[in-house]
Amino acid sequence: MTADQANPVVRTPYGFVRGRYEDGVAVFRGIPYAAPPFGPRRFRSPAPPEPWEGVRDAGAFGPTAPKPPYSEAFAQYLSDPDLPGDDCLNLNVWTPEPGPGARLPVMVWLHGGALTRGSSAVPVYDGHAFARDGVVLVSVNYRLGVEGYGLFPDAPANPGLRDQLAALAWVHRSIRAFGGDPDRVTLAGQSAGAISAGALIAAPQAQGLFRRAVLQSGPPEAFERDKVRRMVRRMAARLKVPATAEAFAAVDRDLLLRTQAEVGRLSSPVLGGPAFGIVVDGDLVPRDPLQALVDGDAAPGVDLLLGWTRDEYRLWLVPGGLLERVDRLGPVALAGAMARCRCGHEVPRGYRALHPGAGTAEIVGQMVTDSLLRLPLQRLADARPGASYVYEFAWPSLRPGLGACHALELGFVFDTGETPESAKLAGDGAPQELADAMHGAWTRFAATGDPGWEAWDAAHPVRIFGEVGSGPYTGDGTPHAGDGTLHAGDDMAYTAYGPRDRELALWTAEPAPVPGESADGTATPDPLLSRPVRGTELRSAMRRLRRAG
């Protein structure tokens, strides 16, 4: 490795790269970890990149994976740069000390975006603060949508997940030259990135490539293969081609993206619908990742940091005015939530009894969030006591209606609140003290495995970050100041014990009478749960909501 104060140069297994010093941090952008996944490599497992001669410039972000843009409703809150080019399997490195002697902890970041959008070039994910605080940050691009998660009879499943595995292998082989320690790698992701990280924790081929993992707003999961096939078949029907990788590879790339966007418009994490996802493939994903981890069959030595936001669902219901529409639907919306979560009337009745002041949209949103996200993450923590830490981000956005929504925490995790892209979600004037607390917790976890509060046990300790007492679902456990160790931003966090135990217990409890009702539920019935909802009425309402979103 050679370097000067303007242009640090590092040797990778495929050639030299030249980065930039930016405010005391060495930054390398757009380094290829695999060959361009097009031409004969399209829809195939990633292949190593071609070595290059001389020194490759790594001063700018590389191409992003093909993806459709966000809708106008979501674009006002989320940024998603689109950088053209085929060489999209690339990564970026921020390091305070490029060179093999530093042996610093490493964090590998997998972005979110429902496996159809997002990239490592989003300004919110700038790794400067992690490097400033002694952690080498690596952010990764991987294939998205039908290119990365289409299920075809003539191509391997999960190529996007295989890209991530290839990036981890690159880190294990290369990161020492950038100042990182390959034995101290933390794999971190949010939303789809967290779901991906969960699958990789359980993947046999990924064992030994990382020591810790952070799952923010996404549990380990595998989609039903038929659900992903339906997404591909719907695209094939619109394109008038067979549902094969060979046929899709012959379609114009822009047309393929437009068709994917049209079909995917009817999908929402809250409302359901067709979607791409990781599937059990008998190879990289040999079985359901969550079940493998709960059973103790995978990654017993990996420490976990698991988190969610208080109002995850608001990111999907506030844009386009869906929050108000769900409230107006009343019984139909609750019936849709029960269908989405595969539960009976006793669950929404329990939520309404626990939170009588909450509207229909609040009940629906929290039910779906608990069922799809918090419940599986708590199952994972229960299966790994002493090696799991749990938190909730509760600070409400300064933008109207968003609350503590999905993805709001990321500007605080990366300490990038000063960027306009973070302000799109948080608003102007987000508290720096909260960034100190969140970023500090992730940094400590990457460095030591201890974010600064008790590990999960039978008391269910949850670290609550941000403003407390601002909503019906905030901090109803017993508060506790902490473990006596003071960290930056500690006045913006406290530990609660079992703050969501009552809601999550509803999913496994036997049906019980709700206050105000008789044992058979006939006395003083809840008007929102007593009106019969026809299947045709439910399906029509759900289609209208998805189109509106």
mmCIF file of N, CA and C in Angstrom, residues 53-140:
data_model
loop_
_atom_site.group_PDB
_atom_site.id
_atom_site.type_symbol
_atom_site.label_atom_id
_atom_site.label_comp_id
_atom_site.label_asym_id
_atom_site.label_seq_id
_atom_site.Cartn_x
_atom_site.Cartn_y
_atom_site.Cartn_z
ATOM 1 N N GLU A 53 -4.969 -3.516 -15.121
ATOM 2 C CA GLU A 53 -3.585 -3.041 -15.089
ATOM 3 C C GLU A 53 -3.536 -1.630 -14.498
ATOM 4 N N GLY A 54 -2.409 -1.272 -13.950
ATOM 5 C CA GLY A 54 -2.232 0.082 -13.434
ATOM 6 C C GLY A 54 -3.069 0.324 -12.186
ATOM 7 N N VAL A 55 -3.428 1.590 -11.964
ATOM 8 C CA VAL A 55 -4.188 1.988 -10.772
ATOM 9 C C VAL A 55 -5.571 2.455 -11.214
ATOM 10 N N ARG A 56 -6.600 1.837 -10.700
ATOM 11 C CA ARG A 56 -7.989 2.180 -11.041
ATOM 12 C C ARG A 56 -8.464 3.314 -10.135
ATOM 13 N N ASP A 57 -9.048 4.337 -10.720
ATOM 14 C CA ASP A 57 -9.546 5.446 -9.920
ATOM 15 C C ASP A 57 -10.808 5.018 -9.175
ATOM 16 N N ALA A 58 -10.845 5.291 -7.879
ATOM 17 C CA ALA A 58 -11.984 4.948 -7.029
ATOM 18 C C ALA A 58 -12.491 6.200 -6.318
ATOM 19 N N GLY A 59 -12.616 7.272 -7.083
ATOM 20 C CA GLY A 59 -13.043 8.536 -6.501
ATOM 21 C C GLY A 59 -14.531 8.787 -6.576
ATOM 22 N N ALA A 60 -15.286 8.014 -7.367
ATOM 23 C CA ALA A 60 -16.719 8.272 -7.547
ATOM 24 C C ALA A 60 -17.497 6.971 -7.377
ATOM 25 N N PHE A 61 -18.748 7.095 -6.957
ATOM 26 C CA PHE A 61 -19.599 5.924 -6.847
ATOM 27 C C PHE A 61 -19.722 5.231 -8.196
ATOM 28 N N GLY A 62 -19.780 3.913 -8.171
ATOM 29 C CA GLY A 62 -19.956 3.145 -9.385
ATOM 30 C C GLY A 62 -21.411 3.090 -9.799
ATOM 31 N N PRO A 63 -21.699 2.447 -10.925
ATOM 32 C CA PRO A 63 -23.083 2.309 -11.390
ATOM 33 C C PRO A 63 -23.954 1.615 -10.344
ATOM 34 N N THR A 64 -25.211 2.008 -10.298
ATOM 35 C CA THR A 64 -26.176 1.355 -9.428
ATOM 36 C C THR A 64 -26.896 0.255 -10.198
ATOM 37 N N ALA A 65 -27.453 -0.704 -9.476
ATOM 38 C CA ALA A 65 -28.189 -1.786 -10.127
ATOM 39 C C ALA A 65 -29.437 -1.234 -10.805
ATOM 40 N N PRO A 66 -29.859 -1.820 -11.926
ATOM 41 C CA PRO A 66 -31.089 -1.355 -12.579
ATOM 42 C C PRO A 66 -32.281 -1.410 -11.615
ATOM 43 N N LYS A 67 -33.075 -0.338 -11.625
ATOM 44 C CA LYS A 67 -34.216 -0.239 -10.700
ATOM 45 C C LYS A 67 -35.158 0.823 -11.209
ATOM 46 N N PRO A 68 -36.447 0.695 -10.935
ATOM 47 C CA PRO A 68 -37.383 1.762 -11.287
ATOM 48 C C PRO A 68 -37.300 2.878 -10.250
ATOM 49 N N PRO A 69 -37.666 4.096 -10.603
ATOM 50 C CA PRO A 69 -37.662 5.186 -9.618
ATOM 51 C C PRO A 69 -38.810 5.026 -8.630
ATOM 52 N N TYR A 70 -38.671 5.702 -7.475
ATOM 53 C CA TYR A 70 -39.783 5.766 -6.539
ATOM 54 C C TYR A 70 -40.935 6.559 -7.155
ATOM 55 N N SER A 71 -42.132 6.239 -6.718
ATOM 56 C CA SER A 71 -43.284 7.036 -7.128
ATOM 57 C C SER A 71 -43.140 8.443 -6.576
ATOM 58 N N GLU A 72 -43.895 9.366 -7.146
ATOM 59 C CA GLU A 72 -43.820 10.762 -6.682
ATOM 60 C C GLU A 72 -44.149 10.873 -5.202
ATOM 61 N N ALA A 73 -45.102 10.065 -4.724
ATOM 62 C CA ALA A 73 -45.491 10.123 -3.316
ATOM 63 C C ALA A 73 -44.334 9.759 -2.403
ATOM 64 N N PHE A 74 -43.517 8.759 -2.787
ATOM 65 C CA PHE A 74 -42.409 8.325 -1.941
ATOM 66 C C PHE A 74 -41.146 9.134 -2.191
ATOM 67 N N ALA A 75 -40.964 9.659 -3.391
ATOM 68 C CA ALA A 75 -39.750 10.407 -3.716
ATOM 69 C C ALA A 75 -39.603 11.668 -2.877
ATOM 70 N N GLN A 76 -40.705 12.195 -2.335
ATOM 71 C CA GLN A 76 -40.577 13.377 -1.481
ATOM 72 C C GLN A 76 -39.952 13.037 -0.139
ATOM 73 N N TYR A 77 -39.874 11.739 0.189
ATOM 74 C CA TYR A 77 -39.297 11.319 1.468
ATOM 75 C C TYR A 77 -37.988 10.541 1.319
ATOM 76 N N LEU A 78 -37.799 9.847 0.192
ATOM 77 C CA LEU A 78 -36.664 8.940 0.021
ATOM 78 C C LEU A 78 -35.851 9.331 -1.205
ATOM 79 N N SER A 79 -34.535 9.331 -1.058
ATOM 80 C CA SER A 79 -33.622 9.607 -2.174
ATOM 81 C C SER A 79 -33.074 8.297 -2.720
ATOM 82 N N ASP A 80 -32.885 8.239 -4.035
ATOM 83 C CA ASP A 80 -32.403 7.005 -4.648
ATOM 84 C C ASP A 80 -31.652 7.328 -5.935
ATOM 85 N N PRO A 81 -30.368 7.709 -5.835
ATOM 86 C CA PRO A 81 -29.601 8.050 -7.038
ATOM 87 C C PRO A 81 -29.564 6.901 -8.035
ATOM 88 N N ASP A 82 -29.593 7.250 -9.307
ATOM 89 C CA ASP A 82 -29.544 6.266 -10.387
ATOM 90 C C ASP A 82 -28.308 6.576 -11.224
ATOM 91 N N LEU A 83 -27.295 5.711 -11.132
ATOM 92 C CA LEU A 83 -26.034 5.919 -11.850
ATOM 93 C C LEU A 83 -25.920 4.847 -12.924
ATOM 94 N N PRO A 84 -25.887 5.232 -14.209
ATOM 95 C CA PRO A 84 -25.919 4.241 -15.291
ATOM 96 C C PRO A 84 -24.614 3.476 -15.420
ATOM 97 N N GLY A 85 -24.712 2.308 -16.037
ATOM 98 C CA GLY A 85 -23.534 1.489 -16.311
ATOM 99 C C GLY A 85 -23.775 0.039 -15.953
ATOM 100 N N ASP A 86 -23.037 -0.857 -16.591
ATOM 101 C CA ASP A 86 -23.205 -2.292 -16.365
ATOM 102 C C ASP A 86 -22.436 -2.803 -15.149
ATOM 103 N N ASP A 87 -21.367 -2.114 -14.745
ATOM 104 C CA ASP A 87 -20.478 -2.606 -13.698
ATOM 105 C C ASP A 87 -21.062 -2.282 -12.320
ATOM 106 N N CYS A 88 -22.276 -2.795 -12.037
ATOM 107 C CA CYS A 88 -23.020 -2.365 -10.851
ATOM 108 C C CYS A 88 -22.715 -3.186 -9.608
ATOM 109 N N LEU A 89 -21.946 -4.263 -9.742
ATOM 110 C CA LEU A 89 -21.586 -5.052 -8.560
ATOM 111 C C LEU A 89 -20.303 -4.475 -7.973
ATOM 112 N N ASN A 90 -20.477 -3.370 -7.262
ATOM 113 C CA ASN A 90 -19.347 -2.635 -6.708
ATOM 114 C C ASN A 90 -19.615 -2.277 -5.260
ATOM 115 N N LEU A 91 -18.580 -1.838 -4.578
ATOM 116 C CA LEU A 91 -18.706 -1.459 -3.178
ATOM 117 C C LEU A 91 -17.824 -0.254 -2.886
ATOM 118 N N ASN A 92 -18.006 0.308 -1.689
ATOM 119 C CA ASN A 92 -17.284 1.496 -1.257
ATOM 120 C C ASN A 92 -16.685 1.244 0.118
ATOM 121 N N VAL A 93 -15.556 1.885 0.381
ATOM 122 C CA VAL A 93 -14.870 1.714 1.665
ATOM 123 C C VAL A 93 -14.514 3.072 2.241
ATOM 124 N N TRP A 94 -14.881 3.292 3.510
ATOM 125 C CA TRP A 94 -14.428 4.454 4.288
ATOM 126 C C TRP A 94 -13.527 3.927 5.394
ATOM 127 N N THR A 95 -12.312 4.434 5.503
ATOM 128 C CA THR A 95 -11.380 3.941 6.518
ATOM 129 C C THR A 95 -10.531 5.091 7.061
ATOM 130 N N PRO A 96 -10.275 5.100 8.381
ATOM 131 C CA PRO A 96 -9.423 6.157 8.927
ATOM 132 C C PRO A 96 -7.941 5.875 8.731
ATOM 133 N N GLU A 97 -7.598 4.612 8.414
ATOM 134 C CA GLU A 97 -6.183 4.251 8.365
ATOM 135 C C GLU A 97 -5.958 3.137 7.360
ATOM 136 N N PRO A 98 -5.861 3.454 6.061
ATOM 137 C CA PRO A 98 -5.619 2.398 5.079
ATOM 138 C C PRO A 98 -4.239 1.790 5.263
ATOM 139 N N GLY A 99 -4.204 0.493 5.436
ATOM 140 C CA GLY A 99 -2.938 -0.198 5.662
ATOM 141 C C GLY A 99 -3.165 -1.428 6.500
ATOM 142 N N PRO A 100 -2.380 -2.478 6.313
ATOM 143 C CA PRO A 100 -2.632 -3.770 6.960
ATOM 144 C C PRO A 100 -2.392 -3.793 8.455
ATOM 145 N N GLY A 101 -1.764 -2.773 8.999
ATOM 146 C CA GLY A 101 -1.443 -2.818 10.419
ATOM 147 C C GLY A 101 -2.536 -2.336 11.345
ATOM 148 N N ALA A 102 -3.580 -1.684 10.831
ATOM 149 C CA ALA A 102 -4.571 -1.045 11.698
ATOM 150 C C ALA A 102 -5.482 -2.047 12.396
ATOM 151 N N ARG A 103 -5.935 -3.081 11.680
ATOM 152 C CA ARG A 103 -6.801 -4.145 12.228
ATOM 153 C C ARG A 103 -8.016 -3.574 12.966
ATOM 154 N N LEU A 104 -8.732 -2.696 12.294
ATOM 155 C CA LEU A 104 -9.903 -2.041 12.869
ATOM 156 C C LEU A 104 -11.160 -2.877 12.656
ATOM 157 N N PRO A 105 -12.187 -2.690 13.513
ATOM 158 C CA PRO A 105 -13.460 -3.367 13.264
ATOM 159 C C PRO A 105 -14.070 -2.893 11.947
ATOM 160 N N VAL A 106 -14.865 -3.751 11.323
ATOM 161 C CA VAL A 106 -15.435 -3.496 10.004
ATOM 162 C C VAL A 106 -16.953 -3.649 10.083
ATOM 163 N N MET A 107 -17.676 -2.760 9.403
ATOM 164 C CA MET A 107 -19.111 -2.926 9.241
ATOM 165 C C MET A 107 -19.428 -2.971 7.748
ATOM 166 N N VAL A 108 -20.145 -4.006 7.315
ATOM 167 C CA VAL A 108 -20.579 -4.150 5.931
ATOM 168 C C VAL A 108 -22.060 -3.811 5.875
ATOM 169 N N TRP A 109 -22.415 -2.803 5.061
ATOM 170 C CA TRP A 109 -23.774 -2.266 5.036
ATOM 171 C C TRP A 109 -24.537 -2.736 3.798
ATOM 172 N N LEU A 110 -25.715 -3.350 4.047
ATOM 173 C CA LEU A 110 -26.642 -3.747 2.988
ATOM 174 C C LEU A 110 -27.851 -2.822 3.029
ATOM 175 N N HIS A 111 -28.063 -2.054 1.965
ATOM 176 C CA HIS A 111 -29.139 -1.073 1.943
ATOM 177 C C HIS A 111 -30.498 -1.737 1.826
ATOM 178 N N GLY A 112 -31.554 -0.999 2.182
ATOM 179 C CA GLY A 112 -32.923 -1.442 2.016
ATOM 180 C C GLY A 112 -33.514 -0.957 0.703
ATOM 181 N N GLY A 113 -34.833 -1.160 0.550
ATOM 182 C CA GLY A 113 -35.523 -0.756 -0.660
ATOM 183 C C GLY A 113 -36.406 -1.845 -1.231
ATOM 184 N N ALA A 114 -36.904 -2.757 -0.365
ATOM 185 C CA ALA A 114 -37.817 -3.827 -0.780
ATOM 186 C C ALA A 114 -37.214 -4.737 -1.851
ATOM 187 N N LEU A 115 -35.886 -4.825 -1.908
ATOM 188 C CA LEU A 115 -35.167 -5.629 -2.900
ATOM 189 C C LEU A 115 -35.442 -5.181 -4.328
ATOM 190 N N THR A 116 -35.988 -3.983 -4.499
ATOM 191 C CA THR A 116 -36.259 -3.452 -5.835
ATOM 192 C C THR A 116 -35.653 -2.070 -6.042
ATOM 193 N N ARG A 117 -35.282 -1.382 -4.977
ATOM 194 C CA ARG A 117 -34.741 -0.021 -5.077
ATOM 195 C C ARG A 117 -33.608 0.148 -4.086
ATOM 196 N N GLY A 118 -32.993 1.333 -4.098
ATOM 197 C CA GLY A 118 -31.904 1.629 -3.183
ATOM 198 C C GLY A 118 -30.545 1.352 -3.791
ATOM 199 N N SER A 119 -29.500 1.883 -3.124
ATOM 200 C CA SER A 119 -28.125 1.653 -3.543
ATOM 201 C C SER A 119 -27.192 2.155 -2.456
ATOM 202 N N SER A 120 -25.910 1.859 -2.621
ATOM 203 C CA SER A 120 -24.899 2.348 -1.671
ATOM 204 C C SER A 120 -24.585 3.819 -1.877
ATOM 205 N N ALA A 121 -25.093 4.425 -2.951
ATOM 206 C CA ALA A 121 -24.797 5.831 -3.250
ATOM 207 C C ALA A 121 -25.751 6.805 -2.564
ATOM 208 N N VAL A 122 -26.746 6.316 -1.831
ATOM 209 C CA VAL A 122 -27.662 7.206 -1.107
ATOM 210 C C VAL A 122 -26.855 8.017 -0.099
ATOM 211 N N PRO A 123 -26.910 9.356 -0.131
ATOM 212 C CA PRO A 123 -26.064 10.164 0.755
ATOM 213 C C PRO A 123 -26.255 9.897 2.242
ATOM 214 N N VAL A 124 -27.428 9.427 2.641
ATOM 215 C CA VAL A 124 -27.661 9.109 4.056
ATOM 216 C C VAL A 124 -26.678 8.050 4.539
ATOM 217 N N TYR A 125 -26.204 7.173 3.635
ATOM 218 C CA TYR A 125 -25.336 6.063 4.024
ATOM 219 C C TYR A 125 -23.854 6.415 3.966
ATOM 220 N N ASP A 126 -23.525 7.675 3.926
ATOM 221 C CA ASP A 126 -22.111 8.073 3.920
ATOM 222 C C ASP A 126 -21.415 7.503 5.153
ATOM 223 N N GLY A 127 -20.269 6.848 4.950
ATOM 224 C CA GLY A 127 -19.602 6.145 6.042
ATOM 225 C C GLY A 127 -18.576 6.944 6.806
ATOM 226 N N HIS A 128 -18.528 8.271 6.580
ATOM 227 C CA HIS A 128 -17.481 9.080 7.197
ATOM 228 C C HIS A 128 -17.508 8.985 8.725
ATOM 229 N N ALA A 129 -18.696 9.060 9.328
ATOM 230 C CA ALA A 129 -18.769 9.086 10.791
ATOM 231 C C ALA A 129 -18.291 7.765 11.392
ATOM 232 N N PHE A 130 -18.595 6.642 10.747
ATOM 233 C CA PHE A 130 -18.093 5.369 11.261
ATOM 234 C C PHE A 130 -16.573 5.334 11.199
ATOM 235 N N ALA A 131 -15.988 5.760 10.069
ATOM 236 C CA ALA A 131 -14.530 5.780 9.965
ATOM 237 C C ALA A 131 -13.927 6.761 10.962
ATOM 238 N N ARG A 132 -14.537 7.914 11.119
ATOM 239 C CA ARG A 132 -14.079 8.909 12.107
ATOM 240 C C ARG A 132 -13.982 8.282 13.491
ATOM 241 N N ASP A 133 -14.915 7.365 13.790
ATOM 242 C CA ASP A 133 -14.966 6.766 15.120
ATOM 243 C C ASP A 133 -14.337 5.376 15.170
ATOM 244 N N GLY A 134 -13.489 5.066 14.174
ATOM 245 C CA GLY A 134 -12.660 3.878 14.273
ATOM 246 C C GLY A 134 -13.224 2.602 13.690
ATOM 247 N N VAL A 135 -14.266 2.686 12.856
ATOM 248 C CA VAL A 135 -14.849 1.505 12.221
ATOM 249 C C VAL A 135 -14.735 1.646 10.707
ATOM 250 N N VAL A 136 -14.179 0.668 10.032
ATOM 251 C CA VAL A 136 -14.130 0.662 8.569
ATOM 252 C C VAL A 136 -15.527 0.317 8.055
ATOM 253 N N LEU A 137 -16.092 1.211 7.233
ATOM 254 C CA LEU A 137 -17.447 1.012 6.715
ATOM 255 C C LEU A 137 -17.372 0.602 5.245
ATOM 256 N N VAL A 138 -18.019 -0.500 4.910
ATOM 257 C CA VAL A 138 -18.109 -0.989 3.527
ATOM 258 C C VAL A 138 -19.578 -1.017 3.141
ATOM 259 N N SER A 139 -19.955 -0.344 2.071
ATOM 260 C CA SER A 139 -21.344 -0.383 1.589
ATOM 261 C C SER A 139 -21.384 -1.028 0.213
ATOM 262 N N VAL A 140 -22.459 -1.779 -0.048
ATOM 263 C CA VAL A 140 -22.489 -2.726 -1.159
ATOM 264 C C VAL A 140 -23.677 -2.458 -2.074
#
